[in-house]
Amino acid sequence: MEEAFLVNYLRMKLATAFYRQPDVVQIARDLLGKYLFTNINGVMTGGRIVETEAYAHINDQACHSHLGRFTKRTRVMYEAGGVAYVYLIYGRYALFNIITNEAGKADAVLIRGLEPVEGIPEMLLRRGLPTVSPKLTAGPGLLTQALGISIPHYGTDLTGDLIWLEDRGDVVPDELVLASPRVGIDYAGADTALPWRFRLKGSKWTSPAK
DNA sequence: CTAAGGATTAACT
DNA sequence: GTTAATCCTTAGT
């Protein structure tokens, strides 16, 4: 087998077919072990996804697009799967979500934890940290800082060369997946019991939140 | 443990 | 048009 082919095979960029699958919960689980990269100002940074949460447009009050809510902020959620939904929370932190499903079915997966792999010196610089620790990328508002993702990346096509995901042949077996209720959504109306938060068992790069 | 921070949104006039 | 409450969190006591 040609080496070039092998490298290509092991580093396959996720295509629209992946993002447009109908089951957002399944996608959230399958994203564990995938790799998220950015190439901003010619600097590549990225890592392995170890924590996600699913948000569905139906039967899910916690989802920004629930019951067809369509506003300036939620507009991209209604595009076909494979674009970035970035929004600001608590006035400070950008959170990165992947839009899934077909156009009009506004599902999303929030990326909450990342194991740093590529461009670690640049990530440290962006985070203002001297050494590598879970404070680098363990948390949804932290990994966006480390990767340089912010509000202007709202709507970015995830099959392009700015922000993208790769399957590197890393398979996470079910026994290493922890499914639990989501974080930070216990406000009026949200179903806090749904086990739609997925974590890689034993990873120190999952978010510290309750 | 708690304060911070600013956009977003719903609820008003 | 305006106001007030809210938030898929983090950093710092």
Coordinates of C-alpha atoms (C1' of nucleotides) in Angstrom, one line a residue:
Chain A
M1 CA 0.0 0.0 0.0
E2 CA 1.2 3.5 -0.9
E3 CA 2.3 5.5 2.1
A4 CA 0.5 8.6 0.7
F5 CA -2.7 6.6 0.5
L6 CA -2.3 5.4 4.1
V7 CA -1.7 8.8 5.4
N8 CA -4.7 10.0 3.5
Y9 CA -6.8 7.2 4.8
L10 CA -5.8 7.8 8.4
R11 CA -6.5 11.5 8.2
M12 CA -9.8 11.8 6.6
K13 CA -11.7 15.1 6.8
L14 CA -15.3 14.6 7.9
A15 CA -17.6 15.3 5.0
T16 CA -21.1 16.7 4.8
A17 CA -22.6 13.1 4.8
F18 CA -21.4 12.7 8.4
Y19 CA -22.9 16.0 9.6
R20 CA -26.2 15.5 7.9
Q21 CA -27.2 12.3 9.6
P22 CA -30.5 12.6 11.4
D23 CA -29.6 11.4 14.9
V24 CA -27.8 14.2 16.7
V25 CA -27.3 12.2 19.8
Q26 CA -25.6 9.4 17.8
I27 CA -23.4 12.1 16.1
A28 CA -22.4 13.5 19.5
R29 CA -21.3 10.1 20.6
D30 CA -19.5 9.4 17.4
L31 CA -17.6 12.6 17.6
L32 CA -15.6 11.3 20.6
G33 CA -12.2 10.3 19.2
K34 CA -12.5 12.6 16.2
Y35 CA -10.1 15.5 15.8
L36 CA -10.8 19.2 15.6
F37 CA -8.4 21.5 13.9
T38 CA -8.1 25.2 13.0
N39 CA -5.7 26.9 10.7
I40 CA -5.8 30.6 11.7
N41 CA -3.2 33.0 10.4
G42 CA -1.2 30.1 9.0
V43 CA -0.9 28.4 12.4
M44 CA -2.4 25.0 12.8
T45 CA -3.8 23.9 16.2
G46 CA -6.0 21.0 17.1
G47 CA -6.8 18.0 19.3
R48 CA -8.9 15.0 19.9
I49 CA -12.5 15.5 21.0
V50 CA -13.2 13.9 24.4
E51 CA -16.4 15.5 25.5
T52 CA -19.6 16.6 23.6
E53 CA -23.2 17.4 24.2
A54 CA -26.2 17.0 21.8
Y55 CA -28.9 19.6 21.4
A56 CA -32.0 18.7 19.4
H57 CA -34.5 21.2 17.9
I58 CA -37.4 19.1 18.9
N59 CA -38.4 18.0 22.4
D60 CA -35.4 19.9 23.9
Q61 CA -36.0 23.2 25.7
A62 CA -32.3 23.6 26.3
C63 CA -31.6 23.9 22.5
H64 CA -31.3 27.5 21.3
S65 CA -33.5 26.5 18.3
H66 CA -36.1 24.6 20.2
L67 CA -39.7 24.9 18.9
G68 CA -38.4 26.6 15.7
R69 CA -37.1 29.6 17.5
F70 CA -35.5 31.6 14.6
T71 CA -33.5 34.7 15.5
K72 CA -30.4 36.5 14.3
R73 CA -28.3 34.3 16.6
T74 CA -29.9 31.0 15.7
R75 CA -30.0 31.6 12.0
V76 CA -27.1 29.3 11.0
M77 CA -28.6 26.4 13.0
Y78 CA -31.2 26.1 10.3
E79 CA -28.6 25.5 7.6
A80 CA -27.7 22.0 6.5
G81 CA -25.3 20.2 8.8
G82 CA -21.6 20.9 8.6
V83 CA -21.3 24.6 9.7
A84 CA -20.1 26.2 12.9
Y85 CA -22.5 27.7 15.4
V86 CA -20.4 30.0 17.6
Y87 CA -22.0 32.1 20.3
L88 CA -20.9 34.2 23.3
I89 CA -21.9 33.2 26.8
Y90 CA -21.6 35.2 30.0
G91 CA -20.2 38.0 28.0
R92 CA -16.8 36.4 27.8
Y93 CA -16.5 33.0 26.3
A94 CA -17.2 31.7 22.8
L95 CA -18.7 28.3 22.6
F96 CA -18.2 26.1 19.5
N97 CA -21.1 24.0 18.2
I98 CA -21.4 21.8 15.1
I99 CA -24.7 22.1 13.2
T100 CA -26.0 18.7 12.2
N101 CA -29.0 17.2 10.3
E102 CA -30.5 18.5 7.1
A103 CA -31.4 22.1 6.4
G104 CA -34.3 23.3 8.6
K105 CA -33.7 20.6 11.3
A106 CA -31.6 22.7 13.6
D107 CA -29.7 20.2 15.7
A108 CA -26.3 20.9 17.2
V109 CA -23.4 19.3 19.1
L110 CA -21.5 21.4 21.6
I111 CA -17.8 20.5 21.9
R112 CA -16.9 20.7 25.6
G113 CA -13.5 19.0 25.9
L114 CA -10.4 18.5 23.8
E115 CA -7.1 16.7 24.2
P116 CA -4.4 18.9 22.8
V117 CA -2.4 17.4 19.9
E118 CA -1.3 19.9 17.3
G119 CA 0.2 23.4 17.8
I120 CA 0.5 23.2 21.6
P121 CA 2.9 26.2 21.9
E122 CA 0.4 28.4 20.1
M123 CA -2.4 27.2 22.2
L124 CA -0.4 28.0 25.4
L125 CA 0.2 31.5 24.0
R126 CA -3.5 32.1 23.2
R127 CA -4.5 30.9 26.7
G128 CA -1.7 32.8 28.5
L129 CA -0.5 29.6 30.2
P130 CA 3.2 28.7 30.9
T131 CA 2.7 24.9 30.9
V132 CA 0.3 22.3 29.6
S133 CA -2.5 21.4 32.0
P134 CA -6.2 20.7 31.8
K135 CA -6.8 24.4 32.0
L136 CA -5.6 24.6 28.4
T137 CA -8.5 22.9 26.6
A138 CA -10.7 21.2 29.3
G139 CA -13.9 23.3 29.0
P140 CA -16.0 24.6 26.1
G141 CA -14.9 28.2 26.6
L142 CA -11.3 27.2 26.9
L143 CA -10.8 25.1 23.9
T144 CA -12.2 27.8 21.7
Q145 CA -9.6 30.2 23.1
A146 CA -6.8 27.7 22.5
L147 CA -7.9 27.0 18.9
G148 CA -8.5 30.7 18.2
I149 CA -12.2 30.2 17.5
S150 CA -14.4 33.3 18.2
I151 CA -17.5 35.1 17.2
P152 CA -16.4 35.9 13.6
H153 CA -16.2 32.2 12.9
Y154 CA -20.0 32.0 13.2
G155 CA -21.3 30.1 10.2
T156 CA -17.9 28.8 9.1
D157 CA -18.1 25.8 6.7
L158 CA -16.5 22.8 8.5
T159 CA -15.5 21.2 5.3
G160 CA -13.2 24.1 4.4
D161 CA -9.6 24.9 5.4
L162 CA -10.2 27.2 8.4
I163 CA -12.0 24.9 10.9
W164 CA -12.5 21.2 10.2
L165 CA -12.7 17.8 11.7
E166 CA -10.8 14.6 10.9
D167 CA -11.3 10.9 11.5
R168 CA -7.9 9.5 12.1
G169 CA -9.1 6.0 12.5
D170 CA -9.3 6.4 16.3
V171 CA -12.2 4.2 17.5
V172 CA -13.6 4.8 20.9
P173 CA -15.4 1.6 22.2
D174 CA -18.7 1.9 24.1
E175 CA -17.1 0.8 27.4
L176 CA -15.0 4.0 27.3
V177 CA -17.9 6.3 26.8
L178 CA -19.7 7.9 29.7
A179 CA -23.2 9.1 28.9
S180 CA -24.6 11.5 31.5
P181 CA -27.0 14.5 31.8
R182 CA -25.9 17.7 30.3
V183 CA -24.2 20.6 32.1
G184 CA -25.5 24.0 32.9
I185 CA -29.0 23.7 31.5
D186 CA -31.1 23.3 34.6
Y187 CA -33.1 26.4 33.9
A188 CA -36.9 26.5 33.5
G189 CA -38.2 24.0 31.0
A190 CA -35.1 22.0 30.0
D191 CA -35.2 18.3 30.5
T192 CA -32.1 17.8 32.7
A193 CA -32.4 14.0 32.7
L194 CA -31.5 13.3 29.1
P195 CA -28.1 11.5 29.0
W196 CA -26.8 13.6 26.1
R197 CA -23.4 14.5 27.4
F198 CA -20.7 12.1 26.2
R199 CA -17.3 11.9 27.8
L200 CA -14.2 9.7 27.2
K201 CA -13.8 7.7 30.4
G202 CA -10.7 8.7 32.4
S203 CA -9.7 11.6 30.3
K204 CA -8.4 14.6 32.1
W205 CA -9.4 16.8 29.3
T206 CA -13.1 16.7 30.0
S207 CA -14.7 19.9 31.4
P208 CA -14.6 20.4 35.2
A209 CA -18.2 21.8 35.3
K210 CA -20.8 20.2 37.6
Chain B
dC1 C1' -17.4 29.7 47.1
dT2 C1' -18.7 34.0 44.0
dA3 C1' -18.3 38.0 40.8
dA4 C1' -17.7 39.2 36.3
dG5 C1' -19.2 40.3 31.6
dG6 C1' -21.9 41.6 27.3
dA7 C1' -24.9 39.9 23.8
dT8 C1' -29.4 38.3 23.3
dT9 C1' -34.2 38.0 24.0
dA10 C1' -38.8 38.7 25.7
dA11 C1' -41.6 41.8 27.7
dC12 C1' -43.1 45.9 28.1
dT13 C1' -44.4 51.1 26.5
Chain C
dG1 C1' -38.5 52.4 20.7
dT2 C1' -36.7 50.9 25.8
dT3 C1' -35.7 47.9 29.9
dA4 C1' -34.6 43.9 32.7
dA5 C1' -33.6 39.2 33.1
dT6 C1' -31.0 35.5 31.5
dC7 C1' -27.1 32.7 30.0
dC8 C1' -24.7 25.3 26.9
dT9 C1' -18.8 29.5 32.0
dT10 C1' -14.4 30.6 34.0
dA11 C1' -10.9 32.8 36.9
dG12 C1' -10.0 34.3 41.1
dT13 C1' -10.9 34.6 46.3

